[in-house]
Coordinates of C-alpha atoms and ligand atoms in Angstrom, one line a residue:
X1 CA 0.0 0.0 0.0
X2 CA 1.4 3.3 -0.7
X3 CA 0.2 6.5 1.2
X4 CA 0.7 9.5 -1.5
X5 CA -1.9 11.8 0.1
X6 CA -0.8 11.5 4.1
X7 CA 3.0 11.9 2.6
X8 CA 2.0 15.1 0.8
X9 CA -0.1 16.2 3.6
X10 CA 1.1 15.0 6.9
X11 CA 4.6 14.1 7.2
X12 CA 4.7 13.4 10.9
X13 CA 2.1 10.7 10.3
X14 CA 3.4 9.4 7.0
X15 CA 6.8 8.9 8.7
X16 CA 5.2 7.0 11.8
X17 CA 3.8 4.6 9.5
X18 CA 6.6 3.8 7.5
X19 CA 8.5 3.3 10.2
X20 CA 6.1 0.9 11.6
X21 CA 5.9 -0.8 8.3
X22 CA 9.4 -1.6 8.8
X23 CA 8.8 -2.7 12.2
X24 CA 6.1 -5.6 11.2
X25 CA 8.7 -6.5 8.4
X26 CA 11.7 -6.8 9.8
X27 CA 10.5 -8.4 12.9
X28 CA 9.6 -11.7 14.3
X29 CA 6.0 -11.2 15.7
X30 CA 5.1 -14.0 18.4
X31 CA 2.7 -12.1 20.0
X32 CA -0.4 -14.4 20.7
X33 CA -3.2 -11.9 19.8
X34 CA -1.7 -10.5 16.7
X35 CA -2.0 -10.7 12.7
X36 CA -1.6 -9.4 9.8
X37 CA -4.8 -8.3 7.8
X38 CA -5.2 -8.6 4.0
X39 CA -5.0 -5.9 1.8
X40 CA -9.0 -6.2 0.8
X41 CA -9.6 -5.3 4.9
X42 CA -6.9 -2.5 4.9
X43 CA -9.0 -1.1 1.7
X44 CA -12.4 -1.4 3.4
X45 CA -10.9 0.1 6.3
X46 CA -9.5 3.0 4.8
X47 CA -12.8 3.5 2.6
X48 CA -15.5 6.4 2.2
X49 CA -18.1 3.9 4.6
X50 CA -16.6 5.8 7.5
X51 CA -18.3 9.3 6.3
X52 CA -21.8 7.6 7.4
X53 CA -24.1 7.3 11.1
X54 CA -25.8 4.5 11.4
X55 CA -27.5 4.5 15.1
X56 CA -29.7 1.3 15.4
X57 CA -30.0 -1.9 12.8
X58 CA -30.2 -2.5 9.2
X59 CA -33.8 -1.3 8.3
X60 CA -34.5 0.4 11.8
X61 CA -32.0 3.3 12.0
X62 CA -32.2 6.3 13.7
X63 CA -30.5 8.5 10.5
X64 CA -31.4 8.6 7.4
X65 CA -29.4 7.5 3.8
X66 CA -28.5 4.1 5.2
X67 CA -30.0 2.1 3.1
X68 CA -26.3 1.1 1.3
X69 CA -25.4 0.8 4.6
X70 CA -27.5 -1.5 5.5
X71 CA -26.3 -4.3 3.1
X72 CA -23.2 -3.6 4.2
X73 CA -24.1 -4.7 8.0
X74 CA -26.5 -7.7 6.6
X75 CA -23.7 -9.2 4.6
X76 CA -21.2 -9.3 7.9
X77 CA -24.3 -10.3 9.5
X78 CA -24.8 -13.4 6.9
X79 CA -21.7 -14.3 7.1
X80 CA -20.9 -14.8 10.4
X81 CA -24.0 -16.7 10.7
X82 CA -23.1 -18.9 7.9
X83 CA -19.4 -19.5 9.5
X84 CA -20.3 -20.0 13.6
X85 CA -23.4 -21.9 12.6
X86 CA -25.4 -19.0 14.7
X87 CA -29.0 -18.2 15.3
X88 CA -28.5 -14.4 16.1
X89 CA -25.2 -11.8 15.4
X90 CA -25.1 -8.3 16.3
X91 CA -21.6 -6.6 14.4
X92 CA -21.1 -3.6 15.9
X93 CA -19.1 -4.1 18.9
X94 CA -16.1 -1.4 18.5
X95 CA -13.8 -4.2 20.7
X96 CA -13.9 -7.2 22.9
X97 CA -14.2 -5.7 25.9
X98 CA -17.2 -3.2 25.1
X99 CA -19.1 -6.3 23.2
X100 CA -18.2 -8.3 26.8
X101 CA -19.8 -4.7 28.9
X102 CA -23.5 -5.4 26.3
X103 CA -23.1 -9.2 27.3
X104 CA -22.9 -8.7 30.9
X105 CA -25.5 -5.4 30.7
X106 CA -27.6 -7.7 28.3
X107 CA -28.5 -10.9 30.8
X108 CA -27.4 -9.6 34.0
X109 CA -28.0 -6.6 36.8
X110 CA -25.1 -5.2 39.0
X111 CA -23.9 -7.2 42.0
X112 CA -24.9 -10.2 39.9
X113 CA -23.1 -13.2 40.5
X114 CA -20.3 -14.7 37.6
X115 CA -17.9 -17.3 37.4
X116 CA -15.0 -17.0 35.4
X117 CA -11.6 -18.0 35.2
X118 CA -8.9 -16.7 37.1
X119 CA -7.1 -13.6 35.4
X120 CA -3.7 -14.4 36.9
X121 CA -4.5 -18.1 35.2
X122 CA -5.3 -17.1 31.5
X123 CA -8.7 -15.0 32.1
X124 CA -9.3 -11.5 30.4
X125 CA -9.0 -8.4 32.3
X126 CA -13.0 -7.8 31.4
X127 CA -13.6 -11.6 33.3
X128 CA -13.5 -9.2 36.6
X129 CA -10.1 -7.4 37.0
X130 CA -11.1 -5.3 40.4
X131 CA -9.8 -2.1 38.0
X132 CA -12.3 -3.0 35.2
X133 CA -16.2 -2.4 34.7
X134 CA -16.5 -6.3 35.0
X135 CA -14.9 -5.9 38.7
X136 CA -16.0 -3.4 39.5
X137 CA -20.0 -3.9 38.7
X138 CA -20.6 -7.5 39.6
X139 CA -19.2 -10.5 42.2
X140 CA -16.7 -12.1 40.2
X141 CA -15.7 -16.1 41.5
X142 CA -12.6 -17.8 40.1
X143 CA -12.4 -21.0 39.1
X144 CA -8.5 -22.2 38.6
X145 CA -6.5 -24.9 36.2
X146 CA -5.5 -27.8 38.3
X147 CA -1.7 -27.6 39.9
X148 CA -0.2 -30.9 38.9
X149 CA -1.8 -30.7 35.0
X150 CA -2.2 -26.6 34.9
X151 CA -5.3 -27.7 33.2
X152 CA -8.7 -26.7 33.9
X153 CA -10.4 -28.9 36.6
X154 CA -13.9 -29.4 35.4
X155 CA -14.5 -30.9 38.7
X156 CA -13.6 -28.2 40.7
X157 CA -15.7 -25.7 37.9
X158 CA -18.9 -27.5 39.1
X159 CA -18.0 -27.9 42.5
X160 CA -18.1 -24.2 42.6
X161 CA -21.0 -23.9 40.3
X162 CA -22.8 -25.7 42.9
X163 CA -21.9 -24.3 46.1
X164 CA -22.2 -20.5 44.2
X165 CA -24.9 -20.6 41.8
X166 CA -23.9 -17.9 39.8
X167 CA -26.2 -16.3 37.7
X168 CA -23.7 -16.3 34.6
X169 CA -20.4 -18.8 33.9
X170 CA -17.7 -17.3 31.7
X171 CA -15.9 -19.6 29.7
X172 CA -12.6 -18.2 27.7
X173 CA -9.4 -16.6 27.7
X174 CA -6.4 -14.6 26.7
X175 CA -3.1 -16.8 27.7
X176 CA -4.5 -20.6 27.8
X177 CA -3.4 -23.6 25.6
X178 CA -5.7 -26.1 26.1
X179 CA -8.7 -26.9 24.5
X180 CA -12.0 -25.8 26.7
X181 CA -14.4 -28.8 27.4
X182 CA -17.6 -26.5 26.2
X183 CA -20.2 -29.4 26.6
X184 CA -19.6 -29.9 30.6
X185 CA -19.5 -25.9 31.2
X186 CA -23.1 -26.1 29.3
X187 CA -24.1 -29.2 32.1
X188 CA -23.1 -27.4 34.7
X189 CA -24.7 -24.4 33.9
X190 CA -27.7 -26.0 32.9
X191 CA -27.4 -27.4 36.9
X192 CA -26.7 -24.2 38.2
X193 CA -29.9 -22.5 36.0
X194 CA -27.4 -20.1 35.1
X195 CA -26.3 -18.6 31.7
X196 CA -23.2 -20.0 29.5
X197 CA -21.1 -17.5 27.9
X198 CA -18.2 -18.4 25.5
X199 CA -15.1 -15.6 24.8
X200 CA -13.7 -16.8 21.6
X201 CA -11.6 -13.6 21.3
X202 CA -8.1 -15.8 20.8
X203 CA -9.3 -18.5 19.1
X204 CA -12.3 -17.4 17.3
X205 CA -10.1 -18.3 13.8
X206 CA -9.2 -21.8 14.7
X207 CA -13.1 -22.4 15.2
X208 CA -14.0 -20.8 12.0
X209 CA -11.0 -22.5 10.4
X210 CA -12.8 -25.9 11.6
X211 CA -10.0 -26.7 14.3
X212 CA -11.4 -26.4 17.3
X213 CA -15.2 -27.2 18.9
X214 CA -17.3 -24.4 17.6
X215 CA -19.2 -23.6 21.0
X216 CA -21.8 -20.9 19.2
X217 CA -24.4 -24.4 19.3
X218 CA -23.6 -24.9 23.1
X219 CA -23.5 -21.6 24.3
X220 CA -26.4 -19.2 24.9
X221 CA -24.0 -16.2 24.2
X222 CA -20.6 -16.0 22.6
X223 CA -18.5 -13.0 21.7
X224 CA -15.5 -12.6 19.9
X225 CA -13.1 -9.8 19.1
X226 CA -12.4 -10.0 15.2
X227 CA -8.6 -9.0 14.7
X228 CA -7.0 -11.8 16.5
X229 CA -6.5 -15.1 15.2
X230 CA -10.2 -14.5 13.0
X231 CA -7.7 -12.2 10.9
X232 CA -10.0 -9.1 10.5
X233 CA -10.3 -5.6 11.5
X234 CA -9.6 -4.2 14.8
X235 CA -13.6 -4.9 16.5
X236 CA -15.4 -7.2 17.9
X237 CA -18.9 -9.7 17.5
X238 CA -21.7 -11.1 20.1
X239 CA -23.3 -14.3 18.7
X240 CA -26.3 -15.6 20.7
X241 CA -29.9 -18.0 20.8
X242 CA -32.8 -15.8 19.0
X243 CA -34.3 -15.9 22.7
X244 CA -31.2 -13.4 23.7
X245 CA -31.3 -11.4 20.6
X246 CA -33.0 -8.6 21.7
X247 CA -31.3 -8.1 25.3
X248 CA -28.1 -8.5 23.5
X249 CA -29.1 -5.8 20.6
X250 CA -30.3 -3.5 23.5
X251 CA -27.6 -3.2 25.2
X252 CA -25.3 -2.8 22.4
X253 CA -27.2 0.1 21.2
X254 CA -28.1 2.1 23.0
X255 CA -26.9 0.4 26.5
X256 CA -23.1 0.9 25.6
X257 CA -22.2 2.7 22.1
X258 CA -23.8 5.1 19.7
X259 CA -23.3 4.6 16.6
X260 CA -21.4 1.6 14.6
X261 CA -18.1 2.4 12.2
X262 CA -19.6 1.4 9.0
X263 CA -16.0 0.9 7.4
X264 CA -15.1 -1.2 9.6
X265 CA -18.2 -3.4 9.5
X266 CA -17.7 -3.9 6.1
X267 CA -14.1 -5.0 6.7
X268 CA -15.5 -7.9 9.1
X269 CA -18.0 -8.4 5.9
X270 CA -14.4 -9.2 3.3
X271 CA -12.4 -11.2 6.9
X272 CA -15.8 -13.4 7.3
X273 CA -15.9 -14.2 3.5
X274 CA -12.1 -14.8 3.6
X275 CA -12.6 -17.6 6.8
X276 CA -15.3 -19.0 4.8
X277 CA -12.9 -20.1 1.9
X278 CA -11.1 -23.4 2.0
X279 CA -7.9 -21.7 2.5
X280 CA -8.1 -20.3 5.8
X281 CA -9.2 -24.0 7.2
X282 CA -5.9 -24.9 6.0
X283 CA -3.9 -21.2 7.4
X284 CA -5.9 -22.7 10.8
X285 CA -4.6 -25.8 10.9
X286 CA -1.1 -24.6 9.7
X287 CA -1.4 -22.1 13.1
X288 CA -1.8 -24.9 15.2
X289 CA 0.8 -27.2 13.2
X290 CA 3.1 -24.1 14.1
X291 CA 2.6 -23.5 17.5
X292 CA 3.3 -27.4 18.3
X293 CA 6.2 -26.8 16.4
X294 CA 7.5 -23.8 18.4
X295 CA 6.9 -25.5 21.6
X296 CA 8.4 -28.7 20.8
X297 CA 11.5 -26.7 19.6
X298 CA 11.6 -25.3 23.0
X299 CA 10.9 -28.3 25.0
X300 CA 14.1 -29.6 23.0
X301 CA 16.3 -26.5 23.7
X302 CA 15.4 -27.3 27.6
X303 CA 12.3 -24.9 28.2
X304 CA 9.1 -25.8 30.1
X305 CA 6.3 -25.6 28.2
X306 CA 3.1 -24.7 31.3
X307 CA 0.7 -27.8 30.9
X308 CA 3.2 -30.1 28.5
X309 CA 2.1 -28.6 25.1
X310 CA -0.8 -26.7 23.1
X311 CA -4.2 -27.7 21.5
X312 CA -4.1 -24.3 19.9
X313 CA -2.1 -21.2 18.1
X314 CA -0.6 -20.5 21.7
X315 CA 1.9 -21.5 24.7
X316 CA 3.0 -20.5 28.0
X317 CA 6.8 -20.9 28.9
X318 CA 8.0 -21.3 32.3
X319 CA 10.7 -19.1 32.0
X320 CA 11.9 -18.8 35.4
X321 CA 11.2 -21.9 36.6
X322 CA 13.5 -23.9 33.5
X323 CA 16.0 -21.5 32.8
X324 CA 15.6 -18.6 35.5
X325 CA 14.8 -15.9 33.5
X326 CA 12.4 -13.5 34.3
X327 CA 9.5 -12.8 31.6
X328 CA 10.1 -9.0 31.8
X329 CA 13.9 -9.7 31.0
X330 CA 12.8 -11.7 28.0
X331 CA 10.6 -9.5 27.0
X332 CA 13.2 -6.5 26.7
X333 CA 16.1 -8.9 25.6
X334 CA 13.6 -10.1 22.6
X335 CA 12.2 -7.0 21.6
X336 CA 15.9 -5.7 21.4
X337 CA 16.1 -8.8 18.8
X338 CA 13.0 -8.0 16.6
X339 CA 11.1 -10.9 18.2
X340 CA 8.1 -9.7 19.9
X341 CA 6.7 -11.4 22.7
X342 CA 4.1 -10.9 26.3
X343 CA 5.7 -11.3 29.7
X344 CA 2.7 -13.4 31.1
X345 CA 1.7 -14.8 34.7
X346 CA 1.8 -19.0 34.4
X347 CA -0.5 -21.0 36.8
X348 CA 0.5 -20.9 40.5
X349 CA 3.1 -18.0 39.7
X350 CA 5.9 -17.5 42.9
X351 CA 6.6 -13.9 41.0
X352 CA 4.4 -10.9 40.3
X353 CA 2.3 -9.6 37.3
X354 CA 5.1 -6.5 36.3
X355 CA 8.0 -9.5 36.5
X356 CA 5.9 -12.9 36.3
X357 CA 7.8 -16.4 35.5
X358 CA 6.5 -16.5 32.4
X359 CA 6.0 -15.7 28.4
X360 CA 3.0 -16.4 26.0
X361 CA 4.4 -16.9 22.5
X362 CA 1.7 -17.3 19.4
X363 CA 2.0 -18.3 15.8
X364 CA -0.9 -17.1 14.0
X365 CA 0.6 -14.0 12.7
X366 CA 3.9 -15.6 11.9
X367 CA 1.5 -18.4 9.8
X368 CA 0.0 -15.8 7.9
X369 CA 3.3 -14.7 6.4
X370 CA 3.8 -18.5 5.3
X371 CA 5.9 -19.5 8.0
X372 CA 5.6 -23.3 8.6
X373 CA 7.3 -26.2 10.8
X374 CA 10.5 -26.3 10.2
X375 CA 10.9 -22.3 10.0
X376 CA 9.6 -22.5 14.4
X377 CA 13.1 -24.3 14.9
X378 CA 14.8 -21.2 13.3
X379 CA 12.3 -18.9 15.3
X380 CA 13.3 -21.6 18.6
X381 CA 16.9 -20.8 17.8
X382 CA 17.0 -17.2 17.6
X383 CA 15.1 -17.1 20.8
X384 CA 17.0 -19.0 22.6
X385 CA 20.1 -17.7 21.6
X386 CA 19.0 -14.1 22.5
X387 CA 18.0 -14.9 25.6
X388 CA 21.4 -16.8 26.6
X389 CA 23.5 -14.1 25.1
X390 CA 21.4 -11.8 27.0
X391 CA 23.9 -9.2 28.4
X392 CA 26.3 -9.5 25.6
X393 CA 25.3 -6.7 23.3
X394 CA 27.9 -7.6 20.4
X395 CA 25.8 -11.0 20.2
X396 CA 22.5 -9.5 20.4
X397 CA 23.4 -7.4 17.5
X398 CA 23.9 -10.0 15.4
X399 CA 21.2 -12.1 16.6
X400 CA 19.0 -9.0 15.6
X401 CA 20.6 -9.0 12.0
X402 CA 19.7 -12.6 11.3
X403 CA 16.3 -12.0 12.7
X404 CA 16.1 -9.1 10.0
X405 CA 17.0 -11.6 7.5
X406 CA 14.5 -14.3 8.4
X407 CA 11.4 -11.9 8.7
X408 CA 12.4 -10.5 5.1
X409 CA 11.7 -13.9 3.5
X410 CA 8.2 -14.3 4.8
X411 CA 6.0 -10.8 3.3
X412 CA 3.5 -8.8 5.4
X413 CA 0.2 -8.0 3.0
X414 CA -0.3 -4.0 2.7
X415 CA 3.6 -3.8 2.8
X416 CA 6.1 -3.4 -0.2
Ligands
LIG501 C1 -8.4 -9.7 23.5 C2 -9.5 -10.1 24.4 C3 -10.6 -9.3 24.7 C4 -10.7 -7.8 24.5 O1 -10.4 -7.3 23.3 P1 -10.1 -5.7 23.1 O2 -10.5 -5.6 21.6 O3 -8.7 -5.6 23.4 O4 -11.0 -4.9 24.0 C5 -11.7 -9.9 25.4 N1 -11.6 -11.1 25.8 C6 -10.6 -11.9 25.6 C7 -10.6 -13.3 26.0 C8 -9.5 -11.5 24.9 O5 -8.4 -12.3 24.7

């Protein structure tokens, strides 16, 4: 993509992104949550559909001239029907965490009662971080992974259930490797009488892709964000049963946002048709393919991999605890490199959240650029030898030139 007009008008701007350009080129992204977009989103993105209000739904808006509009919406809306096998979708979510506020608004009142899993385990900060709404507004209970397997205990999920009764359980996460047993969260809250709700954010891809349980069926609600590993625009999505469509609408507009960014709806419109096509089944599986890769390079090169392994596009590594490293160390050592990582809390962690034991490493943005097996034992080596050569500048420096050179084989869509 070239950027004539900012260049000639704006500079300052035109410089930053150029510079960032070379950033996501040169550079070895391992962040979990990340991708790269294709050029058909960047172009809806960057497209006249932004000029336009659109308060309310297709065919019931509260401004006029949307009747263009409108198709736009109904398209994404199709589509993401078609490719999560769901009754009702509502689009306009700006991000995760404000289409996870219109969940909680939709089905539940303050003080309310939820179950979700434990933030310093793998939950999201909106599964009831005291400094977020979802903290602040209702009476969060953990559940916790096991600490011999660092897996989930299903067990211990209804045991809680039980003795609780929560009026909502939460089942997802940000920094978890293991595959979520959807069908016994939907017993247990079916025991409990209380609502199930699925965040897909990280993983929403592998499900569309056809690698994972889809858990739209299960669930009563689901939401996803749609620029992690679903490969679209910066936003998010609530799916849902026809007998929560209307809360769920409600409190999307007008409980938490005004109007909808068009552009960007139509963006999710060209990602959604993308994930329907063969080809992304096969970038899905290729994620996961990757990421047991990546961790099986590293279990080799002596690192602990939290839980043994991964079931999808993302690992933990025990830093501390296999090679006594701290995560915010790696973490600055890396991004010296060009590889981009998250310090990240593991299960049980001794240390705290600003210097936890841990990294979370992911491969779906890596996968996009065409990286496969063999090139996460080059990505394992340059990691590892970073981090051992750690204080040794002279090292690091050319470490950072051969990560240069690795990243430019593999090309970024959008950049030249
Ligand atoms: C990323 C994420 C979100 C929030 O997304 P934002 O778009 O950053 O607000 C919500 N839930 C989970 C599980 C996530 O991983």
């Amino acid at each position: 993509m070239n950027y004539p007009n900012i260049q000639a008008e704006d500079l300052a701007v035109y410089e930053i992104i150029k510079r960032e350009e070379q950033r996501q080129k040169e550079g070895i992204e391992l962040i979990a949550s990340e991708n790269y977009v294709s050029k058909a989103v960047l172009e809806a993105m960057g497209s006249v559909l932004t000029n336009k209000y659109s308060e309310g739904y297709p065919g019931k808006r509260y401004y006029g001239g949307n009747e263009i509009i409108d198709q736009a919406e109904t398209l994404a809306i199709n589509r993401a029907k078609e490719l999560f096998n769901a009754e009702h979708v509502n689009v306009q979510p700006l991000s995760g965490s404000p289409a996870n506020l219109a969940v909680y608004m939709g089905l539940l009142n303050p003080g309310d009662k939820v179950l979700g899993f434990s933030l310093d385990q793998g939950g999201h900060l909106s599964h009831g971080h005291p400094l977020n709404f979802s903290g602040k507004l209702y009476t969060i209970i953990p559940y916790f992974a096991k600490k011999e397997t660092e897996i989930i205990d299903m067990d211990e999920v209804e045991e809680i259930a039980l003795r609780e009764k929560p009026k909502m359980i939460l089942a997802g996460f940000s920094a978890y490797s293991r595959d979520l047993d959807w069908k016994r969260f939907r017993i247990i809250a079916d025991k409990v009488g209380a609502f199930l709700f699925a965040d897909i954010a990280h993983i929403a891809g592998l499900i569309a892709g056809k690698q994972l349980e889809n858990p739209v069926p299960i669930c009563d609600v689901v939401s996803t964000t749609t620029h992690k590993t679903l490969r679209g625009p910066r936003g998010a999505m609530i799916m849902c049963k026809e007998k929560f469509a209307s809360a769920i609408d409600k409190a999307v507009f007008p409980g938490v946002q005004g109007g909808p960014h068009d552009h960007i709806n139509a963006a999710k419109a060209i990602a959604y048709g993308e994930a329907l096509k063969p080809e992304f089944a096969e970038y899905s599986k290729q994620v996961i393919k990757n990421a047991r890769a990546l961790a099986s390079a590293l279990q080799n090169r002596g690192y602990r991999i939290v839980s043994g392994g991964t079931d999808n596009h993302l690992m933990l590594v025990d830093l501390f605890g296999s090679k006594q490293i701290t995560g915010k160390e790696a973490e600055k050592t890396l991004e010296h490199v060009g590889i981009s990582i998250n310090k990240n809390m593991i299960p049980f962690d001794p240390r705290k959240p600003m210097d936890p034991s841990g990294i979370r490493l992911g491969t779906p943005a890596l996968t996009t650029r065409g990286a496969k097996e063999k090139d996460m034992e080059t990505v394992a080596d340059l990691l590892d030898s970073a981090l051992i050569h750690r204080t040794d500048e002279n090292n690091l420096a050319e470490i950072g030139h051969q990560v240069k050179e690795f990243s430019l084989n593999f090309p970024v869509p959008g950049i030249e």
